[in-house]
Coordinates of N, CA and C in Angstrom, one line a residue:
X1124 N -17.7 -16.4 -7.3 CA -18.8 -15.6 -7.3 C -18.4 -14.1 -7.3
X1125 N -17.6 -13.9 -6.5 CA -16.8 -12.5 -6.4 C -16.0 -11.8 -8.0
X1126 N -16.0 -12.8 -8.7 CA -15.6 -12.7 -9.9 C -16.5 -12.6 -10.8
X1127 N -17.5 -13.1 -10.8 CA -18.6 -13.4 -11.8 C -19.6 -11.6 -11.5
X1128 N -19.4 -11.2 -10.5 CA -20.0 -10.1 -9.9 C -19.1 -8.7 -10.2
X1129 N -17.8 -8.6 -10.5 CA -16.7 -7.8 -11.0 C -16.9 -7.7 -12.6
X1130 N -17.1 -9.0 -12.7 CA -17.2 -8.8 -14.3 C -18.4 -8.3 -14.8
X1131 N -19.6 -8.4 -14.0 CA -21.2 -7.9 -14.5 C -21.2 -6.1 -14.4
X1132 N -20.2 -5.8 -12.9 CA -20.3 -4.4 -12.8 C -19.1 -3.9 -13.8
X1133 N -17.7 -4.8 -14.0 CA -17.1 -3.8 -15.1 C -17.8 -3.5 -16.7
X1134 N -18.3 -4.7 -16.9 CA -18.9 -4.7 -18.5 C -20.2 -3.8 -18.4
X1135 N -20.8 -3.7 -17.2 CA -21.8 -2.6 -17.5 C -21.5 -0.9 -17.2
X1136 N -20.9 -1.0 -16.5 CA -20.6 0.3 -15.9 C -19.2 1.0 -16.2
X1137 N -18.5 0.3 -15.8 CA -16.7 0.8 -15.8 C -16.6 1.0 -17.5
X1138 N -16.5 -0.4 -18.6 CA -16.3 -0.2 -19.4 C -17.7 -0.5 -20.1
X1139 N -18.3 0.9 -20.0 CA -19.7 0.7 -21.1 C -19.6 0.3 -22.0
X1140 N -19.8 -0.5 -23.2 CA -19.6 -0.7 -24.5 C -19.9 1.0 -25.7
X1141 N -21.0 1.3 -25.0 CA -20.9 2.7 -25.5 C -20.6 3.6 -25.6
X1142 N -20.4 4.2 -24.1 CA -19.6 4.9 -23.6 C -18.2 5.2 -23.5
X1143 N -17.6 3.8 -23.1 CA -15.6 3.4 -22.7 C -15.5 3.2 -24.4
X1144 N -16.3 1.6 -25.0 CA -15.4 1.0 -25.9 C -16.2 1.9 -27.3
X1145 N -16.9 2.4 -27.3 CA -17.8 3.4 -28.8 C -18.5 2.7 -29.6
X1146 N -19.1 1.3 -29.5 CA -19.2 -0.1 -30.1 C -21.0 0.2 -30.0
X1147 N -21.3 -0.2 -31.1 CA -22.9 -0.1 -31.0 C -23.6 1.6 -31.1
X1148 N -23.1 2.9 -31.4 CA -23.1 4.0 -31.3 C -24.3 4.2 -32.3
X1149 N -24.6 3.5 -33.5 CA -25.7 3.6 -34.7 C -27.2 3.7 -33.7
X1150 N -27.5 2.3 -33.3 CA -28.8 2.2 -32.9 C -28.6 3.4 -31.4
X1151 N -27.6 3.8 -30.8 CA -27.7 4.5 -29.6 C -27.9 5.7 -29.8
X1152 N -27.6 6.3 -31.3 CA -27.9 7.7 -31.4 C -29.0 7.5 -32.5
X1153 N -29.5 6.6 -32.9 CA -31.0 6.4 -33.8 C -32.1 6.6 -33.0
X1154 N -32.0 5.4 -31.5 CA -33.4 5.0 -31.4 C -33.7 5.5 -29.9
X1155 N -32.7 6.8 -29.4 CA -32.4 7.5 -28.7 C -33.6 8.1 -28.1
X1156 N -34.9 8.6 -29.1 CA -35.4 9.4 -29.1 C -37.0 9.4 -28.2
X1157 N -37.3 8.4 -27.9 CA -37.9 8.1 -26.7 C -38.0 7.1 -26.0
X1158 N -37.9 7.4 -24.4 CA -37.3 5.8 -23.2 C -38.1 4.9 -24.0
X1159 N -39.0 4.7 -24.1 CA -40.0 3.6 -24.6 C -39.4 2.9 -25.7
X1160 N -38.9 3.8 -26.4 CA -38.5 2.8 -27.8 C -37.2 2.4 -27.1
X1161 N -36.1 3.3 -26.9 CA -35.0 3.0 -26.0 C -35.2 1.8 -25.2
X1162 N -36.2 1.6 -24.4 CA -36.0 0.6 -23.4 C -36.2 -1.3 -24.1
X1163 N -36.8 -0.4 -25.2 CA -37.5 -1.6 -26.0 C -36.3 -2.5 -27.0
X1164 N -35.5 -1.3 -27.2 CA -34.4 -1.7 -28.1 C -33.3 -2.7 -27.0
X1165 N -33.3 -1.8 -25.9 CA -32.2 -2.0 -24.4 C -32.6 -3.7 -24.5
X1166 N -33.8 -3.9 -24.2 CA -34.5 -5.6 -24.0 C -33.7 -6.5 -25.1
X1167 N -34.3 -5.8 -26.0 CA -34.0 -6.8 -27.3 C -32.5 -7.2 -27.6
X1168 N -31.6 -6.5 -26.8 CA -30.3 -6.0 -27.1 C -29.5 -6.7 -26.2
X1169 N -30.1 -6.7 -24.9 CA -29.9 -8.1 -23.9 C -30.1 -8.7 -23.9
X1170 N -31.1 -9.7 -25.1 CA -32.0 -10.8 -25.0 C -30.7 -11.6 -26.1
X1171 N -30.5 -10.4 -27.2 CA -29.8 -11.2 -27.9 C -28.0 -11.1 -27.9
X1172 N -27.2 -10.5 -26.7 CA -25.8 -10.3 -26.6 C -25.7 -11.6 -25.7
X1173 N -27.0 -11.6 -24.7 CA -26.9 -12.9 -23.9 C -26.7 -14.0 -24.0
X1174 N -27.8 -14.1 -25.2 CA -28.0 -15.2 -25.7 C -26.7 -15.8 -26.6
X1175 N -26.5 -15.0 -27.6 CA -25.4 -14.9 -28.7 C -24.2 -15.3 -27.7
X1176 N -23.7 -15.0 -26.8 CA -22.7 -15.1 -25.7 C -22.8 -16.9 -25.7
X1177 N -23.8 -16.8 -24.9 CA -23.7 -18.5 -24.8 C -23.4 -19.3 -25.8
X1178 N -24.1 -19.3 -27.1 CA -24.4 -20.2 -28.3 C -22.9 -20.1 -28.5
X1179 N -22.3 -19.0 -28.8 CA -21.5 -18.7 -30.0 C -20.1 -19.3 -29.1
X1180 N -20.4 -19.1 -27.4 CA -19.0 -19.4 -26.3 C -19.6 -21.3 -26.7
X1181 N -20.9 -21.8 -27.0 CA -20.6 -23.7 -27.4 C -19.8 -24.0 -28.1
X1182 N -20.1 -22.7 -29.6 CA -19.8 -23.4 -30.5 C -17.8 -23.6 -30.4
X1183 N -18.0 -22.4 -30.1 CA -16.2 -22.0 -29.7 C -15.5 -23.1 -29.3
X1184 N -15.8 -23.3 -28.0 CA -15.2 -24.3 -27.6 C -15.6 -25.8 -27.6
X1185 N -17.0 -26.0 -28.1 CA -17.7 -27.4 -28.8 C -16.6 -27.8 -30.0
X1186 N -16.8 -27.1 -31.1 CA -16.9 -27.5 -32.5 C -15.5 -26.8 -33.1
X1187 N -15.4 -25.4 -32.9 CA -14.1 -25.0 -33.7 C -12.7 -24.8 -33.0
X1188 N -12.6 -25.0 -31.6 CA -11.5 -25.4 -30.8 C -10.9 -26.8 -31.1
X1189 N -11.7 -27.8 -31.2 CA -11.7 -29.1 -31.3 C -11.1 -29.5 -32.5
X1190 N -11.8 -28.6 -33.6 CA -11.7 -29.0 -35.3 C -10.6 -27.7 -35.6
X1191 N -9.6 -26.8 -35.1 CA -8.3 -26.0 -35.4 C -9.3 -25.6 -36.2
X1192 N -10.7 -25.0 -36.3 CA -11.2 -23.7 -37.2 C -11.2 -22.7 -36.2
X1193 N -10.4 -22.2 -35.7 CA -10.6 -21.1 -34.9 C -10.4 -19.7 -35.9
X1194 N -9.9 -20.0 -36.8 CA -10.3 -18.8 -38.1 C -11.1 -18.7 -38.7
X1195 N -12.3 -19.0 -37.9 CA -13.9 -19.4 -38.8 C -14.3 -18.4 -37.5
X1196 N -13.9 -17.9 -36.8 CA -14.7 -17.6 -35.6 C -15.5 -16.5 -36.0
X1197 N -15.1 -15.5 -37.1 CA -15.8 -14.5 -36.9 C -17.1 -14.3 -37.9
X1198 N -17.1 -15.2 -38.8 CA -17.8 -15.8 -39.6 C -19.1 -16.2 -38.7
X1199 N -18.7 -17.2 -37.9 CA -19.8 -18.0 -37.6 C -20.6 -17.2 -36.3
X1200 N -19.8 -16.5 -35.8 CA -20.5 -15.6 -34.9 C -21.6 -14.4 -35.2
X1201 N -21.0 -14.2 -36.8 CA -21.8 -13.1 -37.4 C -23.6 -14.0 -38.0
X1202 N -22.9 -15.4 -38.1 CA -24.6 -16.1 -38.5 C -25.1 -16.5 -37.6
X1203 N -24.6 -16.7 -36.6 CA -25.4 -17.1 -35.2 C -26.1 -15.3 -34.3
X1204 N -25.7 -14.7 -34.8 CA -25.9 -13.2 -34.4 C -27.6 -12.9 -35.5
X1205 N -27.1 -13.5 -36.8 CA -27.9 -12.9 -37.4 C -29.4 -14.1 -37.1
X1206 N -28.6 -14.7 -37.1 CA -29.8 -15.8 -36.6 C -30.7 -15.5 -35.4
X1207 N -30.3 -15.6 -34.7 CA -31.0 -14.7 -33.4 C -31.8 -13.2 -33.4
X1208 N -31.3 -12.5 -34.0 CA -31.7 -11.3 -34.7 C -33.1 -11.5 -35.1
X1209 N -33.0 -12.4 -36.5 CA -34.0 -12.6 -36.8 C -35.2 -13.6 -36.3
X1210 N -35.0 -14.1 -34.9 CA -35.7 -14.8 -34.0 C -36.7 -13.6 -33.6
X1211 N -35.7 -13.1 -32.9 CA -36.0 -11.6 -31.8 C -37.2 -10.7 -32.9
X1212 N -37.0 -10.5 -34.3 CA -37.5 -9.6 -35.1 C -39.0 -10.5 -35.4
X1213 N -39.1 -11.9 -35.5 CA -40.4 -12.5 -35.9 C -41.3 -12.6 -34.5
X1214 N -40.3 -12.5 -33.0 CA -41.1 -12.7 -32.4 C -41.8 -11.2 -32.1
X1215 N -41.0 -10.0 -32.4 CA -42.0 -8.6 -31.8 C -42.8 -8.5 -32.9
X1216 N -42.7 -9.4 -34.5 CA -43.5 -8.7 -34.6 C -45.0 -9.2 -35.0
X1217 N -44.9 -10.6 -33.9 CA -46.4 -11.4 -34.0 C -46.6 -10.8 -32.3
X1218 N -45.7 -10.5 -31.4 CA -46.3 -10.0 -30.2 C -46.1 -9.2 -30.1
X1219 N -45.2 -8.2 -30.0 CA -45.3 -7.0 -29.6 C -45.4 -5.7 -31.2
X1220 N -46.6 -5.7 -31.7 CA -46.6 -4.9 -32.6 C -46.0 -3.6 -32.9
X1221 N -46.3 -2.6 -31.9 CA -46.0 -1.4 -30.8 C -44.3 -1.1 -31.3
X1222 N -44.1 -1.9 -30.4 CA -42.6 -1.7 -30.6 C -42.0 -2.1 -31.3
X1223 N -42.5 -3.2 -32.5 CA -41.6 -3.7 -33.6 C -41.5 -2.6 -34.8
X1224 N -42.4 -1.7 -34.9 CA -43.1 -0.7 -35.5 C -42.7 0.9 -35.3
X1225 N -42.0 1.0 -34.0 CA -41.0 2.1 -32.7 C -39.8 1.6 -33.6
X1226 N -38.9 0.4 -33.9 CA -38.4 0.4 -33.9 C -38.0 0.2 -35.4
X1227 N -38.3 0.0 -35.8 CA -38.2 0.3 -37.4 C -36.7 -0.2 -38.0
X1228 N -36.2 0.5 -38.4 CA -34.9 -0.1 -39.0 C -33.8 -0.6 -38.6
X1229 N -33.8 0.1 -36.8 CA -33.5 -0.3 -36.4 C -33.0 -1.9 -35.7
X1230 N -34.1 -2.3 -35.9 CA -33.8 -3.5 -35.3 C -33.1 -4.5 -35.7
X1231 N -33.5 -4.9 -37.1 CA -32.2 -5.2 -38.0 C -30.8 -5.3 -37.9
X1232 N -30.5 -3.9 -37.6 CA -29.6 -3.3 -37.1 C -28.9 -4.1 -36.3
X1233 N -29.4 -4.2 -35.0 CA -28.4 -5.6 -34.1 C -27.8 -6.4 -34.9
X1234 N -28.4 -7.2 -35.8 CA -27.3 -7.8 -37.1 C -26.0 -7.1 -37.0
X1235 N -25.9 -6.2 -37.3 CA -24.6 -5.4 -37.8 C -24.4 -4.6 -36.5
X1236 N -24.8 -4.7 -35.4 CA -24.2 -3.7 -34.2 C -22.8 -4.9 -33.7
X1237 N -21.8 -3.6 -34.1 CA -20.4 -4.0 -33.5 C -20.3 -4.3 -31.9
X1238 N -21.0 -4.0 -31.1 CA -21.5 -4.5 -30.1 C -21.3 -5.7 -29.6
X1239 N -22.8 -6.5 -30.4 CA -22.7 -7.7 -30.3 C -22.1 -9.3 -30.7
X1240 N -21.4 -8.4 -31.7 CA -19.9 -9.7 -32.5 C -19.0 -9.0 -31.0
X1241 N -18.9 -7.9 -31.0 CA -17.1 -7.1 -30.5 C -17.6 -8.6 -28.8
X1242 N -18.8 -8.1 -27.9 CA -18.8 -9.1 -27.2 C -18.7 -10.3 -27.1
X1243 N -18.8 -11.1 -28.3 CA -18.7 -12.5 -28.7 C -17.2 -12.8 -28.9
X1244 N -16.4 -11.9 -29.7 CA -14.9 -11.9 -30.0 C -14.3 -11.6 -28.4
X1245 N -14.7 -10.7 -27.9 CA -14.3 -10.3 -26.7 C -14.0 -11.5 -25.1
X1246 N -15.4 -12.1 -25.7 CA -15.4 -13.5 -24.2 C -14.0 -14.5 -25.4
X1247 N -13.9 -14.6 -26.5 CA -13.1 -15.4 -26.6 C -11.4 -15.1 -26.3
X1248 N -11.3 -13.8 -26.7 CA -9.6 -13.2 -26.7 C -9.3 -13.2 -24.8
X1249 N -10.5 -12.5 -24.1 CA -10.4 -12.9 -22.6 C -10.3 -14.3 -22.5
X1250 N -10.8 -14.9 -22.8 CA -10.4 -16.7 -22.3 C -11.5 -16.7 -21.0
X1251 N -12.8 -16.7 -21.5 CA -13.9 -17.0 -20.2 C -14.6 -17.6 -20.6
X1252 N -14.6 -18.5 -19.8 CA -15.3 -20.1 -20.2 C -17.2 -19.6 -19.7
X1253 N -17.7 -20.5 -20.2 CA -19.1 -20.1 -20.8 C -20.0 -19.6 -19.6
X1254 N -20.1 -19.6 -18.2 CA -20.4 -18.6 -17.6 C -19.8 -17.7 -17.2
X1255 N -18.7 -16.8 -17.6 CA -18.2 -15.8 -17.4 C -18.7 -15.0 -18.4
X1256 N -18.3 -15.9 -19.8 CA -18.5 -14.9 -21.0 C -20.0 -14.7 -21.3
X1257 N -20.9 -15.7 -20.2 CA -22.6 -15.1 -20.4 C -22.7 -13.9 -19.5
X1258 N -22.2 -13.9 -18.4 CA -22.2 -12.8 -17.6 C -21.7 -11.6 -18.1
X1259 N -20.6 -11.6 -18.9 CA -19.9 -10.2 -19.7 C -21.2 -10.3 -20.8
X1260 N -21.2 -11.0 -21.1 CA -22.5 -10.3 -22.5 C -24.2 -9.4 -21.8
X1261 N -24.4 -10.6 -20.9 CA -25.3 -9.6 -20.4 C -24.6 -8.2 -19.4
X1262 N -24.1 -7.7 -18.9 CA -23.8 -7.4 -18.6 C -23.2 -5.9 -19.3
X1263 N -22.4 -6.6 -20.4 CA -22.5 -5.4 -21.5 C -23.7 -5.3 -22.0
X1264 N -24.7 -5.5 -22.3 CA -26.0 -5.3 -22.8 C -26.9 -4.7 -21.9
X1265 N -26.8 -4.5 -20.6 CA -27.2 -3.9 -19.4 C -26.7 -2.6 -19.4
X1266 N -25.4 -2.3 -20.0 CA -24.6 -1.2 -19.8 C -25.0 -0.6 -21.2
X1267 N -25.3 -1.1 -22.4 CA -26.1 -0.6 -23.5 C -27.6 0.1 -23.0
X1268 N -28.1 -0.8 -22.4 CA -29.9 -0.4 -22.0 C -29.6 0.7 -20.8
X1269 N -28.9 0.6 -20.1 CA -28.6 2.1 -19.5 C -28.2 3.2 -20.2
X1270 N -27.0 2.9 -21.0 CA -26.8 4.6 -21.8 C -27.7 4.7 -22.9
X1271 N -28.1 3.8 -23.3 CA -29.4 4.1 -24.5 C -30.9 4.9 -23.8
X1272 N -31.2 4.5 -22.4 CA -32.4 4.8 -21.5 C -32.2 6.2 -21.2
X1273 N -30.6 6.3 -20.4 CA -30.1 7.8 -19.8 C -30.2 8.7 -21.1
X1274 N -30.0 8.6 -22.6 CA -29.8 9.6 -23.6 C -31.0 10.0 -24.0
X1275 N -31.9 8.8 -23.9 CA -33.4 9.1 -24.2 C -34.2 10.1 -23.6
X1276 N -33.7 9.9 -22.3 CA -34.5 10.4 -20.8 C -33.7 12.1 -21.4
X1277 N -32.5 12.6 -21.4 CA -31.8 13.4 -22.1 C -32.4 14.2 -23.0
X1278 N -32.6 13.4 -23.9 CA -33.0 14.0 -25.5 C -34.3 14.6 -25.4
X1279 N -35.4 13.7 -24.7 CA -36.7 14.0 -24.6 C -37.0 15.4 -24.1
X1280 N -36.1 15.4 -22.5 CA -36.0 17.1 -21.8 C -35.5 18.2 -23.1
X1281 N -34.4 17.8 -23.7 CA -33.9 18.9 -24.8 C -35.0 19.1 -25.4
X1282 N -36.0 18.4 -25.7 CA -37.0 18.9 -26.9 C -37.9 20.2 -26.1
X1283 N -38.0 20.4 -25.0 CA -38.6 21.6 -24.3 C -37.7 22.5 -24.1
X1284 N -36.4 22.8 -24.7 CA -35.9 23.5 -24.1 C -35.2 24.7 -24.7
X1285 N -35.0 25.8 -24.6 CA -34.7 26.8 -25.8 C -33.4 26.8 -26.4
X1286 N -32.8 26.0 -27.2 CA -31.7 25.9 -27.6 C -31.5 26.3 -29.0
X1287 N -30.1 27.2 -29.0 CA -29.5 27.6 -29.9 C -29.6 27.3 -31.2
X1288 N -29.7 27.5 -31.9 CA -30.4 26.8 -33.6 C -28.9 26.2 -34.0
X1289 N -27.9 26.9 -33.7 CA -26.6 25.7 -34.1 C -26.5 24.5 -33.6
X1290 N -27.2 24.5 -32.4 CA -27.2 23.2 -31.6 C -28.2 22.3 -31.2
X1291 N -29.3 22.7 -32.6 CA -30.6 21.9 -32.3 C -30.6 20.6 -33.4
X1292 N -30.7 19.5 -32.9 CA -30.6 18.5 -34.1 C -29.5 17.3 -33.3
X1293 N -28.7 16.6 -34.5 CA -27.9 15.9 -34.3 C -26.8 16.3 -33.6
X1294 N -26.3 17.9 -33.1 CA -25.1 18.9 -32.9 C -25.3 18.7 -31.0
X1295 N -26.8 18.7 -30.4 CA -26.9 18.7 -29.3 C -27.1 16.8 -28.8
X1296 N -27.3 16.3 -29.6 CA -27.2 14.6 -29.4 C -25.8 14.2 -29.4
X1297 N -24.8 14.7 -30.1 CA -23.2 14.4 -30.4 C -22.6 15.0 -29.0
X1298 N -22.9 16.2 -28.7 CA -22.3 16.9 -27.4 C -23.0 16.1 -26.0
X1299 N -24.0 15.8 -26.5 CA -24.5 14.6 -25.1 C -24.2 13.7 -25.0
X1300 N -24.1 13.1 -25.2 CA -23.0 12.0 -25.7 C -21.8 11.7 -25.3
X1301 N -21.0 12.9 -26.1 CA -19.7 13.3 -25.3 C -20.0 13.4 -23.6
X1302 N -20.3 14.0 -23.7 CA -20.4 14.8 -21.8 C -21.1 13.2 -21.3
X1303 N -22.0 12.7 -21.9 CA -22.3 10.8 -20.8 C -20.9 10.6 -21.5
X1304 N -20.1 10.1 -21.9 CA -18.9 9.7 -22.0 C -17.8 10.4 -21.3
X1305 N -17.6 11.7 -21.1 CA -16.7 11.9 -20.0 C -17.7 11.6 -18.7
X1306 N -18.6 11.6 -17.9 CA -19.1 11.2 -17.2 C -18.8 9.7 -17.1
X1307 N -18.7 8.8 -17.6 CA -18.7 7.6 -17.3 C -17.5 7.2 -17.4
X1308 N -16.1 8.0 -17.5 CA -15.4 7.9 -18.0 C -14.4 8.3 -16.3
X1309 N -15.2 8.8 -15.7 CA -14.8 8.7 -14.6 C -14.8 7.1 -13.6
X1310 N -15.4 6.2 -13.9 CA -15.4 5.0 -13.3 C -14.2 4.2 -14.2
X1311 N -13.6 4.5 -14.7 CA -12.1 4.0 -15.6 C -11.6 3.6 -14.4
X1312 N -10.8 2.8 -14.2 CA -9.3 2.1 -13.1 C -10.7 1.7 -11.6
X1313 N -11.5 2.1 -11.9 CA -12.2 1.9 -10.8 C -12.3 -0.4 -10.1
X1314 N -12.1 -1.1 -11.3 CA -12.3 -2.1 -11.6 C -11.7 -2.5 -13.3
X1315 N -10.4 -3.2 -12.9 CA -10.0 -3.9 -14.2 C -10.0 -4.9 -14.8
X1316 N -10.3 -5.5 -15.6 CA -10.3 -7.0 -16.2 C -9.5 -7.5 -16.9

């Protein structure tokens, strides 16, 4: 248990996926722009690293451990990713209108966020058998919905604030960024895996 609990606080906090490893950085500085969409993306982003963790930790050790295709792995993670993806995308956009609509190109996006393969590749190269590597996936995806929430919460204040015309735009998102990265960058060696 003591382990399962190490690995939830290093994948979210110690090594943020965004912050420590730079993985997923597109939708973090896209959909940055208010908590609400942020938190909306953060959901959707746990719903499907979590998920993708499990399926993709069966197939791993079900189907292509078994069958010496373990050079299929990155292949099949990327259809099982996209698959899910597009679960996640038909269900916001028969329920949650609002935010399928917030989120716009985004969403898609998880498809292709290095994120959610790098955590899938990640439970395999560690060797964590299928509740460990569900706990690192959510866990990194918790640590996604926190720096995606904190930059929003961020961004939003900048828009009231009198800043410099060199540093209004993408110039004051890039230096925020940096600074939540040396900030979190302090919990490094704090917990290693």
């Amino acid at each position: 248990m003591t382990n399962l609990f190490l690995i939830l606080v290093a994948s979210s906090v110690v090594n943020n996926v965004v912050l420590s490893q730079f993985l997923g950085i597109c939708p973090f500085l896209g959909v940055s722009k208010r908590v609400e969409t942020a938190a909306g993306m953060g959901g959707a982003v746990i719903f499907v690293i979590t998920i993708s963790s499990f399926v993709t930790g069966l197939i791993y050790k079900f189907i292509l451990l078994p069958l010496n295709f373990e050079y299929l792995q990155t292949i099949v993670f990327i259809l099982v990713i996209a698959a899910l993806v597009q679960f996640v995308e038909m269900f916001l956009k028969k329920n949650v209108q609002s935010l399928y609509q917030s989120l716009g190109v985004y969403l898609p996006l998880i498809t292709t966020n290095c994120a959610v393969l790098g955590v899938a590749l990640k439970n395999v190269t560690n060797g964590y058998n299928l509740l460990e590597g569900v706990i690192y996936g959510f866990g990194t995806a918790v640590g996604f919905t926190i720096a995606i929430v904190i930059m929003a919460g961020i961004r939003e204040k900048l828009e009231y604030n009198d800043i410099p015309e060199a540093f209004k735009g993408s110039a004051s998102v890039l230096v925020t960024a940096g600074l939540m990265a040396i900030a979190f960058f302090g919990f490094s060696g704090v917990i290693s895996l």
